[in-house]
mmCIF file with all atom_site columns, C-alpha atoms in Angstrom:
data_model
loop_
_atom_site.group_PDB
_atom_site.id
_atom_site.type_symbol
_atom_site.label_atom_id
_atom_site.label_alt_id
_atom_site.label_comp_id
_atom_site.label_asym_id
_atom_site.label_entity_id
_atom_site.label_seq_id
_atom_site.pdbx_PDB_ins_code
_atom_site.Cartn_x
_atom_site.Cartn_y
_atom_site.Cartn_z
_atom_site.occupancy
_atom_site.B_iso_or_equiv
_atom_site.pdbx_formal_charge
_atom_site.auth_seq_id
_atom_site.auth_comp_id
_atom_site.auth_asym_id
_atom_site.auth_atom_id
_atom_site.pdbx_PDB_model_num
ATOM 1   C CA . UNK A 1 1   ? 153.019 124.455 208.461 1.00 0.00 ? 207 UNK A CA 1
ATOM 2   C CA . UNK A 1 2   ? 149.681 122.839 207.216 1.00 0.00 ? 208 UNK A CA 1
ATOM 3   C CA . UNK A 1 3   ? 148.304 119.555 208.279 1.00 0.00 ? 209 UNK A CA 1
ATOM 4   C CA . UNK A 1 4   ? 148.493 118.499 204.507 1.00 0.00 ? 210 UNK A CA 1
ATOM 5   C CA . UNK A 1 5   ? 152.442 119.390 204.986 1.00 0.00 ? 211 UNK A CA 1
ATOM 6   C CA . UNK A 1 6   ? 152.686 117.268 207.289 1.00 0.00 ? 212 UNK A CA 1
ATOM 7   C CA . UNK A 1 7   ? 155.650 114.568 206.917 1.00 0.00 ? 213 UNK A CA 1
ATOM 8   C CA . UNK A 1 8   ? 153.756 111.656 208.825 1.00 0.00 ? 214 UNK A CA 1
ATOM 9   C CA . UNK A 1 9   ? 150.426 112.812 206.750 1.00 0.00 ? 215 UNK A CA 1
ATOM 10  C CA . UNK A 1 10  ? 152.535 112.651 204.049 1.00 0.00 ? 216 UNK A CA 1
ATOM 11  C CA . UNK A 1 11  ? 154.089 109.700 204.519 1.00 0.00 ? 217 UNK A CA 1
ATOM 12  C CA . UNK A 1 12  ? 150.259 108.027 205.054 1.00 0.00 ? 218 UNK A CA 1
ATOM 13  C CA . UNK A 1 13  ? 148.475 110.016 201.905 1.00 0.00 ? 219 UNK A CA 1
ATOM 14  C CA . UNK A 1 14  ? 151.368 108.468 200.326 1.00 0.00 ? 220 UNK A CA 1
ATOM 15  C CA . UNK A 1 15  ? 150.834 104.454 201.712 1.00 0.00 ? 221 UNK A CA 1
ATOM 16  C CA . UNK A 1 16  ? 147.800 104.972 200.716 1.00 0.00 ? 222 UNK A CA 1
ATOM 17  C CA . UNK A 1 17  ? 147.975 105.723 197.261 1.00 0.00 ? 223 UNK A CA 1
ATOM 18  C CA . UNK A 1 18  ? 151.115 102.662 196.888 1.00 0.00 ? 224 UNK A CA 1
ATOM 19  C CA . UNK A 1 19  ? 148.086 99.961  198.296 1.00 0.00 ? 225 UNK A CA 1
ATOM 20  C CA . UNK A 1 20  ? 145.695 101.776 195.955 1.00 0.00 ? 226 UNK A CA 1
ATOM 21  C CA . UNK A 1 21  ? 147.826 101.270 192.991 1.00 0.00 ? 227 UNK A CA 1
ATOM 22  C CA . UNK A 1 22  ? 148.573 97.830  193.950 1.00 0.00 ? 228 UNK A CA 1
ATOM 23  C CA . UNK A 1 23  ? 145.367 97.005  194.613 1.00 0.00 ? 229 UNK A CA 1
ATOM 24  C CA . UNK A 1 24  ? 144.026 97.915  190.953 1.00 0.00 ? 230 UNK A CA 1
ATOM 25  C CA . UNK A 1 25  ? 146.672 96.452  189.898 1.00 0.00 ? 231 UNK A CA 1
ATOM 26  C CA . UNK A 1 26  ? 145.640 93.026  191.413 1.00 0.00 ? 232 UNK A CA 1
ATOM 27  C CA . UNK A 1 27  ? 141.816 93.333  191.055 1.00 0.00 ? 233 UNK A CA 1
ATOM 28  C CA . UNK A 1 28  ? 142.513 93.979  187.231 1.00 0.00 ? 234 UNK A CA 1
ATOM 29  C CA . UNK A 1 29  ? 144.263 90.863  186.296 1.00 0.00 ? 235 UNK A CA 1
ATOM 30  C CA . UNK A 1 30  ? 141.899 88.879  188.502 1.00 0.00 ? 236 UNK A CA 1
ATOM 31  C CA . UNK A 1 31  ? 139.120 90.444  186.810 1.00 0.00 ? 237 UNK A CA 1
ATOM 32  C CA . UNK A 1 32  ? 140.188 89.145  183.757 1.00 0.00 ? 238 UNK A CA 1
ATOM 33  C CA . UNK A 1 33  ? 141.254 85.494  184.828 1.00 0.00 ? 239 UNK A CA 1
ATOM 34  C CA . UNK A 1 34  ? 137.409 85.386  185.819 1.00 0.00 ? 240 UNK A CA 1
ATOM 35  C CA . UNK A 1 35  ? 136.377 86.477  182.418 1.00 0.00 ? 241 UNK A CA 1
ATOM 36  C CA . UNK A 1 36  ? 138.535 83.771  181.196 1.00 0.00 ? 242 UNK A CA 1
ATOM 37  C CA . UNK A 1 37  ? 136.335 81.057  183.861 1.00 0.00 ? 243 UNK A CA 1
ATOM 38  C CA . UNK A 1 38  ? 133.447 83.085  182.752 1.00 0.00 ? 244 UNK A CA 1
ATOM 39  C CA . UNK A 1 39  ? 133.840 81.452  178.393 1.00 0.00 ? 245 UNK A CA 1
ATOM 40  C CA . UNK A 1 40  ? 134.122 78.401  179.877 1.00 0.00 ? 246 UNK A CA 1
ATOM 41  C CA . UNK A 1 41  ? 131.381 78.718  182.139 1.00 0.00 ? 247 UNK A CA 1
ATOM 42  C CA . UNK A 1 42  ? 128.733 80.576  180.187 1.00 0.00 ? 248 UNK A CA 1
ATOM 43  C CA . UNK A 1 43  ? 129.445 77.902  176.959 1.00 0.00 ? 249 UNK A CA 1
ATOM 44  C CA . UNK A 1 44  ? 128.878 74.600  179.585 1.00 0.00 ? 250 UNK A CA 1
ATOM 45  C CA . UNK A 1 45  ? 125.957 76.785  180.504 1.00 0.00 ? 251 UNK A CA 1
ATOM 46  C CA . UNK A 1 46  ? 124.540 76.591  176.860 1.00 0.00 ? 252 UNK A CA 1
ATOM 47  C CA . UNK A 1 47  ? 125.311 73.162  175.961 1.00 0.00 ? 253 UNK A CA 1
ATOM 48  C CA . UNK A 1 48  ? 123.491 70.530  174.991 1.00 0.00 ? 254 UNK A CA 1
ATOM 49  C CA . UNK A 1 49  ? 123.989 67.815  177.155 1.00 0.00 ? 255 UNK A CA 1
ATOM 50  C CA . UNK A 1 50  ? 122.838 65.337  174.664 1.00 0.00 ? 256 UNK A CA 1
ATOM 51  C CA . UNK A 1 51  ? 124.800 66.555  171.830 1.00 0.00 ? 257 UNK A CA 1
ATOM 52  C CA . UNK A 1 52  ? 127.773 64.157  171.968 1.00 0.00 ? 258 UNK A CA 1
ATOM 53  C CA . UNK A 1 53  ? 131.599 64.772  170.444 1.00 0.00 ? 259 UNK A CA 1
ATOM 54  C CA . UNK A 1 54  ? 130.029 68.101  168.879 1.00 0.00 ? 260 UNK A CA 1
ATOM 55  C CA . UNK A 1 55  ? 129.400 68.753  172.928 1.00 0.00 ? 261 UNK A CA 1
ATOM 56  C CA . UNK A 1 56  ? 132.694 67.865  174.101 1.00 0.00 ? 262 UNK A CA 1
ATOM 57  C CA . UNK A 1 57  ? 134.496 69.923  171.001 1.00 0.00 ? 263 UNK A CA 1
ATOM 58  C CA . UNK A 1 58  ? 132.744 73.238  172.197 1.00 0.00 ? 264 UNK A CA 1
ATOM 59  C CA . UNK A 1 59  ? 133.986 72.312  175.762 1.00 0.00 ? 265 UNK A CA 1
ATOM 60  C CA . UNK A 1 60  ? 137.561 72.113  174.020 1.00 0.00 ? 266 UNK A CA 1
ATOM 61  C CA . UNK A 1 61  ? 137.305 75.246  172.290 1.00 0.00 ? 267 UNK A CA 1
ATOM 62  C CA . UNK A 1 62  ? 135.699 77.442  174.972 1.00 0.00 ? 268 UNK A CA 1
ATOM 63  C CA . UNK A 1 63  ? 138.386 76.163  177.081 1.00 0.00 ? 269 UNK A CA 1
ATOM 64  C CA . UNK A 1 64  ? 141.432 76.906  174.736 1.00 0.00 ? 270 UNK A CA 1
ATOM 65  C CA . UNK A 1 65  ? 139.854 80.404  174.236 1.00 0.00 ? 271 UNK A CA 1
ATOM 66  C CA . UNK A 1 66  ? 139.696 80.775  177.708 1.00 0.00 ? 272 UNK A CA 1
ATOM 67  C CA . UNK A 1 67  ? 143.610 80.186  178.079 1.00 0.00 ? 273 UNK A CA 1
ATOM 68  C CA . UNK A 1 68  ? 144.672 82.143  175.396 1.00 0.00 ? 274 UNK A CA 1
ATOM 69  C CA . UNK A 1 69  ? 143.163 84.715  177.133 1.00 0.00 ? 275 UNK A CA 1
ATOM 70  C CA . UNK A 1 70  ? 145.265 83.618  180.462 1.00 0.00 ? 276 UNK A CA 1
ATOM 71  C CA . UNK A 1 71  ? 148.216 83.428  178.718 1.00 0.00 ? 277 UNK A CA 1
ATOM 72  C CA . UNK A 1 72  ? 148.133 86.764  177.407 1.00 0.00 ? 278 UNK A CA 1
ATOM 73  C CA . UNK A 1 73  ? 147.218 88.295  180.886 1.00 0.00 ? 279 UNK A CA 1
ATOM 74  C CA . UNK A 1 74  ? 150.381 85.946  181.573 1.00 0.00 ? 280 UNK A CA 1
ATOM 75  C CA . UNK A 1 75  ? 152.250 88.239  179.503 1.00 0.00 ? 281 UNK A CA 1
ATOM 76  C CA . UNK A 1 76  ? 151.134 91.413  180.547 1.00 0.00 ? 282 UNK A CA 1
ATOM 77  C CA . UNK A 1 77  ? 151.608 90.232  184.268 1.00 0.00 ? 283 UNK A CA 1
ATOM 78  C CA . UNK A 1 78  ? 155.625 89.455  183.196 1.00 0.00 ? 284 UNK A CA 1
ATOM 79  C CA . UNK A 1 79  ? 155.813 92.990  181.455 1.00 0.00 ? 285 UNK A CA 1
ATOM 80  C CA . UNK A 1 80  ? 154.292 94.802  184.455 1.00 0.00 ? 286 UNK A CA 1
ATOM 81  C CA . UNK A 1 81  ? 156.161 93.003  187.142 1.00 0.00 ? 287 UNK A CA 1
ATOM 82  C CA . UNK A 1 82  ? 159.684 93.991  184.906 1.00 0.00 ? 288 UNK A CA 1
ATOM 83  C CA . UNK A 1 83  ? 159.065 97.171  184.236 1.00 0.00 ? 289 UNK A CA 1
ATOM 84  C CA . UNK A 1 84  ? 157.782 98.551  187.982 1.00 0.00 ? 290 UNK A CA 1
ATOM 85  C CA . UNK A 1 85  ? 159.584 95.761  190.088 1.00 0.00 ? 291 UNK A CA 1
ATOM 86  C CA . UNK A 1 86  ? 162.191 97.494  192.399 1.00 0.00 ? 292 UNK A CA 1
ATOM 87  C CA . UNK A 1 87  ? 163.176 94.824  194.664 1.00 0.00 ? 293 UNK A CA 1
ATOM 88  C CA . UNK A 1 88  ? 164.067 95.160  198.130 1.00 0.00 ? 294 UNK A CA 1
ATOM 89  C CA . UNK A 1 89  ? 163.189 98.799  197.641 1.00 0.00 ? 295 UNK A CA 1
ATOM 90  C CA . UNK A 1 90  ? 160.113 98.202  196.784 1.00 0.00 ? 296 UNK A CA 1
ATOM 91  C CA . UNK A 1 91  ? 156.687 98.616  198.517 1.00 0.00 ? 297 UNK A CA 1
ATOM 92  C CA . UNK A 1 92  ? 155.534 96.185  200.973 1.00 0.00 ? 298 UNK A CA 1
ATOM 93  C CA . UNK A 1 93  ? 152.005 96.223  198.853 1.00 0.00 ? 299 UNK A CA 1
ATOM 94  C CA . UNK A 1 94  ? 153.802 96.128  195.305 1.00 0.00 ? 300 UNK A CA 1
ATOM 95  C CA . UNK A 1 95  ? 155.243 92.433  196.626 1.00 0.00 ? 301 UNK A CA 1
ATOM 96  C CA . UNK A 1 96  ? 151.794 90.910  197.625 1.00 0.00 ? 302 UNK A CA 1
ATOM 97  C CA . UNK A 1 97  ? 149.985 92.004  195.603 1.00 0.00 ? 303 UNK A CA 1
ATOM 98  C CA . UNK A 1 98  ? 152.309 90.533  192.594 1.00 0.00 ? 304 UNK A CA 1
ATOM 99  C CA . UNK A 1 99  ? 152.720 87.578  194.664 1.00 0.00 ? 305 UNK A CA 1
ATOM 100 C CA . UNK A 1 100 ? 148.830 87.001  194.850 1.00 0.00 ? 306 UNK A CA 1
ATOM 101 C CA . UNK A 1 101 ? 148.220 88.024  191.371 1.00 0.00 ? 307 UNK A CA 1
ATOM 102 C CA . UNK A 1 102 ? 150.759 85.555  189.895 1.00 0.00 ? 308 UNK A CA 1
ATOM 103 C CA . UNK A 1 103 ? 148.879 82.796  192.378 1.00 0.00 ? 309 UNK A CA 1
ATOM 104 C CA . UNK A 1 104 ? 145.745 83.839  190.744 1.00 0.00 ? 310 UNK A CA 1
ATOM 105 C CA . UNK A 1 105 ? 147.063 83.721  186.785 1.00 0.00 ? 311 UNK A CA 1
ATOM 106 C CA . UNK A 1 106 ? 148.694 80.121  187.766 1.00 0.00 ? 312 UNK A CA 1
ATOM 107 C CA . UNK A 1 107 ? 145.826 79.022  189.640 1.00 0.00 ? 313 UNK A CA 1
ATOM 108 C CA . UNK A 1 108 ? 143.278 79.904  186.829 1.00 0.00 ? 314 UNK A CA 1
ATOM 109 C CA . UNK A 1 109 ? 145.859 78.406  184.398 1.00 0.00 ? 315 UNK A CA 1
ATOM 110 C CA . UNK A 1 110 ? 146.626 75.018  185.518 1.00 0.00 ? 316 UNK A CA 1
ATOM 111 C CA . UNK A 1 111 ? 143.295 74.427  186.063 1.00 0.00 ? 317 UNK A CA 1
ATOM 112 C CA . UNK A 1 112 ? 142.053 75.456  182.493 1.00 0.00 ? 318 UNK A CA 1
ATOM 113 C CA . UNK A 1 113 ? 145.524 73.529  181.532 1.00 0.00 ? 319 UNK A CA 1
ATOM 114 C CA . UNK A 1 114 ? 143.648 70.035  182.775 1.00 0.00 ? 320 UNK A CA 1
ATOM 115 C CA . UNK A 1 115 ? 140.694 70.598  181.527 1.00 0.00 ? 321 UNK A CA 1
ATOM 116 C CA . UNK A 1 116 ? 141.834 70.966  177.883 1.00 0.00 ? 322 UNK A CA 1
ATOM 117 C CA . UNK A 1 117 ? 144.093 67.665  179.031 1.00 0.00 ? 323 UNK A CA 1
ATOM 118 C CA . UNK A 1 118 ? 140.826 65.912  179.858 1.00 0.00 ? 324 UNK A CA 1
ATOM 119 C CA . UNK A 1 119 ? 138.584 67.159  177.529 1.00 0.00 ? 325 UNK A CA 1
ATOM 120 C CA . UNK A 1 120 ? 141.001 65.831  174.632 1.00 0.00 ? 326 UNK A CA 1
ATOM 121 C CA . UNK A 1 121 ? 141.603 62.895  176.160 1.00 0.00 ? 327 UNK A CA 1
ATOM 122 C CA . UNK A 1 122 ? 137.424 62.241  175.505 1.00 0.00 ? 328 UNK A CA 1
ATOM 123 C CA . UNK A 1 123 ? 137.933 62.955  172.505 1.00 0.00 ? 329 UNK A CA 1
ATOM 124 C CA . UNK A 1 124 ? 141.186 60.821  171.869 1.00 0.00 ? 330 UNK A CA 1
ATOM 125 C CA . UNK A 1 125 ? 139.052 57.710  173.690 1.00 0.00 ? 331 UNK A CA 1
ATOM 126 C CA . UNK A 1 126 ? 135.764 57.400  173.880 1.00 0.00 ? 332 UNK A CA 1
ATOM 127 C CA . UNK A 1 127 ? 134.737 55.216  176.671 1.00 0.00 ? 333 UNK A CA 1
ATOM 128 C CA . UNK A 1 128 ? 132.946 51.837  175.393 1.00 0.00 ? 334 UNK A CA 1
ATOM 129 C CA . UNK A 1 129 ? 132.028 50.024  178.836 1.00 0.00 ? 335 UNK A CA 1
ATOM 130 C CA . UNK A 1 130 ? 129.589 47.121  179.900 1.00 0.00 ? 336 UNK A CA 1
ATOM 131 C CA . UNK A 1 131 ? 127.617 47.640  183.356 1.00 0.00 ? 337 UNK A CA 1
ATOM 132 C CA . UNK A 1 132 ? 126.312 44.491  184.889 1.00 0.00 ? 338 UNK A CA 1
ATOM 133 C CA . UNK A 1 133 ? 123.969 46.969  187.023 1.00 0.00 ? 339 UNK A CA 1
ATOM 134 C CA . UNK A 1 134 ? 122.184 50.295  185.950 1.00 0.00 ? 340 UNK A CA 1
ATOM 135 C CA . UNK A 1 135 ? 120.131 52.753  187.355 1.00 0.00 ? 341 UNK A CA 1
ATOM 136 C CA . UNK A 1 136 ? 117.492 54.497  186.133 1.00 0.00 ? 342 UNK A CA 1
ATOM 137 C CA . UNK A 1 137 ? 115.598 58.192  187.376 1.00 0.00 ? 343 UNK A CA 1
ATOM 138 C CA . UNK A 1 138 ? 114.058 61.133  186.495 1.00 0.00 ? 344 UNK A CA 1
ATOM 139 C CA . UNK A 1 139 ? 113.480 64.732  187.589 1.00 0.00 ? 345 UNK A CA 1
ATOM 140 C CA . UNK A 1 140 ? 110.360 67.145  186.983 1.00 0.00 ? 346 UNK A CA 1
ATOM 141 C CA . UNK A 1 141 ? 112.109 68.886  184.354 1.00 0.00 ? 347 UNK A CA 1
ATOM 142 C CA . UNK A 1 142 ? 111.818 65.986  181.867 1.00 0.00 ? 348 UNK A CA 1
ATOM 143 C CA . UNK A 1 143 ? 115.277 65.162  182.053 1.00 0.00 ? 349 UNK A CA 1
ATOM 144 C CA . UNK A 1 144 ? 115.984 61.362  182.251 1.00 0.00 ? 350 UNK A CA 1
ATOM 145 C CA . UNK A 1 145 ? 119.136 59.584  183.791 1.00 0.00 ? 351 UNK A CA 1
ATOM 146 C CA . UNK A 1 146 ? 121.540 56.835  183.468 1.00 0.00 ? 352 UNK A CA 1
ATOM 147 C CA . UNK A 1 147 ? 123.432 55.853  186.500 1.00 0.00 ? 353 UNK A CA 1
ATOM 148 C CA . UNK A 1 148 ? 126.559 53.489  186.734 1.00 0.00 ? 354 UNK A CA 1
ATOM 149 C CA . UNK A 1 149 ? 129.873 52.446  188.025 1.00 0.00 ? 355 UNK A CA 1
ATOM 150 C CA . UNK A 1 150 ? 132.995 52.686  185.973 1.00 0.00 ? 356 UNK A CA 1
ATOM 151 C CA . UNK A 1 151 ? 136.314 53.069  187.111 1.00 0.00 ? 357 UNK A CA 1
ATOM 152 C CA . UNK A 1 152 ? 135.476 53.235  191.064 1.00 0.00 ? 358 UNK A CA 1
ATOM 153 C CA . UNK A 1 153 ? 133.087 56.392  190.185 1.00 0.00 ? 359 UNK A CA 1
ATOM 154 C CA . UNK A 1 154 ? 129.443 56.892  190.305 1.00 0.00 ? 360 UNK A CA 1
ATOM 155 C CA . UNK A 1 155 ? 128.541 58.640  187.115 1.00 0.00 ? 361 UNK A CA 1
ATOM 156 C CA . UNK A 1 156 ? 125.035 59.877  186.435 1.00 0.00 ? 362 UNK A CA 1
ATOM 157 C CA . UNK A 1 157 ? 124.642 60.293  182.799 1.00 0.00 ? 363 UNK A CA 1
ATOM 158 C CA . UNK A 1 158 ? 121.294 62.710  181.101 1.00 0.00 ? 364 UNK A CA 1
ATOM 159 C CA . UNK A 1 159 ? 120.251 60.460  178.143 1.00 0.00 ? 365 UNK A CA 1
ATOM 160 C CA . UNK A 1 160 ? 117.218 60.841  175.200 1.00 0.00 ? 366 UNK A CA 1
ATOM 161 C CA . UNK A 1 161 ? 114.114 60.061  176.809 1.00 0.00 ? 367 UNK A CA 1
ATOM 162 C CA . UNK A 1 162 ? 113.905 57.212  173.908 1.00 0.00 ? 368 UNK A CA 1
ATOM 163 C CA . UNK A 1 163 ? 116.979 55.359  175.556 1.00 0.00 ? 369 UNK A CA 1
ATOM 164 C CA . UNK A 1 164 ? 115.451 56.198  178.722 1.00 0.00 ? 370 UNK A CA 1
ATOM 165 C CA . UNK A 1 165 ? 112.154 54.087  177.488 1.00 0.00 ? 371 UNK A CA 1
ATOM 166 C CA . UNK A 1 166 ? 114.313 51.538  176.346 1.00 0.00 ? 372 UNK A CA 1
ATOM 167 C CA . UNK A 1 167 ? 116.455 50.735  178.809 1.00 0.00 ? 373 UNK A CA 1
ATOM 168 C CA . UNK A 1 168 ? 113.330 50.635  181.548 1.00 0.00 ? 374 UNK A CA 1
ATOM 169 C CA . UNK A 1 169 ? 112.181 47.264  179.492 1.00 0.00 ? 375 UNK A CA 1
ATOM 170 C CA . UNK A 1 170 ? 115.518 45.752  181.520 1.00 0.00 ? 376 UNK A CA 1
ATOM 171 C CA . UNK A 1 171 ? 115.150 43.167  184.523 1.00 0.00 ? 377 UNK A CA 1
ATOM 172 C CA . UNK A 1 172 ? 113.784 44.988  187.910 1.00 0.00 ? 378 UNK A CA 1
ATOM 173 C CA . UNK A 1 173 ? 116.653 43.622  190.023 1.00 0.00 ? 379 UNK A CA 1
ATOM 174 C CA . UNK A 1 174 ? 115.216 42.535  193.648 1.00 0.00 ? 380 UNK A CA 1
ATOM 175 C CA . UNK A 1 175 ? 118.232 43.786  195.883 1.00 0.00 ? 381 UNK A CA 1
ATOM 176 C CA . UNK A 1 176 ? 118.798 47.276  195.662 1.00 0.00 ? 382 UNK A CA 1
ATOM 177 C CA . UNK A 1 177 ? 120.728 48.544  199.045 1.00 0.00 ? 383 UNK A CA 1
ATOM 178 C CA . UNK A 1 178 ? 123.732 46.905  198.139 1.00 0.00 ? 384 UNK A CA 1
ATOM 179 C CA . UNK A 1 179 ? 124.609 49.716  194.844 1.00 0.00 ? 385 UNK A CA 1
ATOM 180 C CA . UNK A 1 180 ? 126.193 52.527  195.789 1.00 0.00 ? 386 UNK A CA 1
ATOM 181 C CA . UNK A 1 181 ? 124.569 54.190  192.453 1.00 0.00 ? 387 UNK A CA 1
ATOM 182 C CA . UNK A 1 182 ? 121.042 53.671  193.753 1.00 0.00 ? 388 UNK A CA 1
ATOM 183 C CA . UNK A 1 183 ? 121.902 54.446  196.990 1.00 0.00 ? 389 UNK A CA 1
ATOM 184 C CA . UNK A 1 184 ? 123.401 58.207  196.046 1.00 0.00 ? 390 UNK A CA 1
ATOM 185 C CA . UNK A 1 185 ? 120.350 58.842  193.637 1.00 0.00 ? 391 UNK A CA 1
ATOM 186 C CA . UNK A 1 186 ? 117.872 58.056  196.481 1.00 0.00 ? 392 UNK A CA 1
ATOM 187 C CA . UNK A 1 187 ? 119.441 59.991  199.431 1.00 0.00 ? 393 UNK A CA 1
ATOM 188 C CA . UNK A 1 188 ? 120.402 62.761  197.103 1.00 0.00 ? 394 UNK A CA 1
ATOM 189 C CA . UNK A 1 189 ? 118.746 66.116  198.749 1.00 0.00 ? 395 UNK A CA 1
ATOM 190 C CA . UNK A 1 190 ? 119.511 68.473  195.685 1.00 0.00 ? 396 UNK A CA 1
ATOM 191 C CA . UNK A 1 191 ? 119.420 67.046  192.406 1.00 0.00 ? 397 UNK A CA 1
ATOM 192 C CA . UNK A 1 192 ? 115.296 66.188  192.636 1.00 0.00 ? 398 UNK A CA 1
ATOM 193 C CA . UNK A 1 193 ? 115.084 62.582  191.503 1.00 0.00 ? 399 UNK A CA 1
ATOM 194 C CA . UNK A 1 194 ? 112.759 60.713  191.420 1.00 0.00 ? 400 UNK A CA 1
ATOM 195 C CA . UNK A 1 195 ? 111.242 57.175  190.255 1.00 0.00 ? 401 UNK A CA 1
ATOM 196 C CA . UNK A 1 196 ? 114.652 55.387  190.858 1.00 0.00 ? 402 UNK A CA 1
ATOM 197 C CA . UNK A 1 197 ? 115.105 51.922  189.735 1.00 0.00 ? 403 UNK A CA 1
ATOM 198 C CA . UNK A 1 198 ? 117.914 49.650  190.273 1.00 0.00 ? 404 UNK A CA 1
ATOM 199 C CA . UNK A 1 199 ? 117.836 46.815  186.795 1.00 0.00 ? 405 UNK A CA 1
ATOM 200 C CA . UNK A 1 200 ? 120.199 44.153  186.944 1.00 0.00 ? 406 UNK A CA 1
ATOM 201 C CA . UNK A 1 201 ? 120.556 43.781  183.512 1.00 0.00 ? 407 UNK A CA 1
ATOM 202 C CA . UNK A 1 202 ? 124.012 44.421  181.117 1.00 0.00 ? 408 UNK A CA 1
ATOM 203 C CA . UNK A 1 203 ? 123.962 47.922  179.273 1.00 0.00 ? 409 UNK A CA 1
ATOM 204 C CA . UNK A 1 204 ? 126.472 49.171  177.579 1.00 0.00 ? 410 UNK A CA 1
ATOM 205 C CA . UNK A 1 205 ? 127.116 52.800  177.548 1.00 0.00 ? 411 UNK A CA 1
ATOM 206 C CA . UNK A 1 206 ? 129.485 54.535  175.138 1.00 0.00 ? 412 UNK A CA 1
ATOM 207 C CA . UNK A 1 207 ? 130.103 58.340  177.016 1.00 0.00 ? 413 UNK A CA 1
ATOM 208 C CA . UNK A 1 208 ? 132.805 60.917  177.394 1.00 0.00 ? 414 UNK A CA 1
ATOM 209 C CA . UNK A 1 209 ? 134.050 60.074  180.975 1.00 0.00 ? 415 UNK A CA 1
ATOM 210 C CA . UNK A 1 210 ? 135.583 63.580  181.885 1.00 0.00 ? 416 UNK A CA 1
ATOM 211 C CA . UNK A 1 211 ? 132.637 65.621  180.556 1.00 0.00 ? 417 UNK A CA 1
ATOM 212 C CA . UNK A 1 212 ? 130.271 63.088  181.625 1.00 0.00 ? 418 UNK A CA 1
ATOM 213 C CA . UNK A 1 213 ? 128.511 63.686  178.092 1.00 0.00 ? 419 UNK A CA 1
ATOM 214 C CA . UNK A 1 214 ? 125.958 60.588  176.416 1.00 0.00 ? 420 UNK A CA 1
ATOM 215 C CA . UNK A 1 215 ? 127.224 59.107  173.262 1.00 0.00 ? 421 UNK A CA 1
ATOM 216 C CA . UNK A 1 216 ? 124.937 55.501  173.151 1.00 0.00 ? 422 UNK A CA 1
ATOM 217 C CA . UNK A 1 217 ? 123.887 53.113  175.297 1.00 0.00 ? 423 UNK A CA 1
ATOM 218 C CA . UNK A 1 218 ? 121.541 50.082  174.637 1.00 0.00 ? 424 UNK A CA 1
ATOM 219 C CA . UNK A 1 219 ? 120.875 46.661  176.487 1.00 0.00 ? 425 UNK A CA 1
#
């Protein structure tokens, strides 16, 4: 008898080729749930920042494309799972590696589920909001910033260079350790800022607050 008849080379050749299986059968529908992130990714990639509701409506559609494309995975994941499923006489690789593919297809879908919850709730209202403080800031790359508290958050908002010009014409306030805003902007170690002002002056800023997206803001 041959090594290759073997019944414990057998038995591995064939443990080997159940994990295989399983394996491709879990890097496959992962692959795809990160095409799915991908359409959402690459079209926040491409946006323009300063484009307003047209903005936050291509973050709403790349996002319901993106979970179409989850929920038909979703489907093929049910079929696959019913038709090769054997139960307690199944492999020990065919249960974890359904188990961590169906955590990967729910994981990828709840979290494209909120952001299509968020995203139309921008849409549905548009926040309107008067900040007795503001910050103002810069980077190299001739991008110009709005910074403010609303609703216990620090949001930094990229606005036209023309609002940017505007807005600077506001009252220099004298105390400037005391906003967290200011504060975050100036210790900040990654996001290159620079000429950071603290006005004390009302603005009022009309923005998407989930996509963090400019609408208007004047003084």
């Amino acid at each position: 008898m041959g090594l290759f008849d073997d019944p414990v080379f057998k038995e591995l050749r064939e443990k080997r080729r159940e994990s295989s299986k399983w394996t491709a059968f879990f890097a496959l529908f992962a692959l795809v749930c990160m095409a799915a992130m991908a359409v959402t990714s690459y079209s926040k990639k491409h946006s323009d920042l300063l484009g307003g509701r047209k903005t936050v409506e291509q973050y709403l559609h790349s996002n319901v494309t993106a979970m179409v494309i989850i929920l038909a995975i979703f489907i093929a994941f049910v079929v696959a799972v019913f038709k090769t499923w054997k139960g307690v006489k199944g492999s020990i690789y065919q249960f974890m590696m359904t188990i961590f593919t169906a955590f990967i297809i729910a994981f990828t879908g709840i979290g494209k589920f909120l952001a299509i919850h968020n995203i139309t709730d921008d849409l549905n209202n548009v926040r309107d909001i008067t900040a007795e403080e503001y910050v103002l800031c810069r980077t190299d790359g001739s991008n110009f910033y709005l910074g403010f508290e609303d609703k216990g958050e620090c949001i930094l908002l990229l606005i036209p260079e023309k609002k940017y010009n505007e807005l600077k014409q506001g009252t220099v306030s004298d105390v400037h350790t005391e906003n967290e805003v200011y504060r975050l902007v100036v210790d900040s170690t990654y996001g290159g800022y620079k000429d950071a002002e603290l006005y004390c002056t009302p603005v009022s800023v009309k923005y998407y607050f989930n996509s963090v997206i400019y609408e208007d803001c004047e003084i």
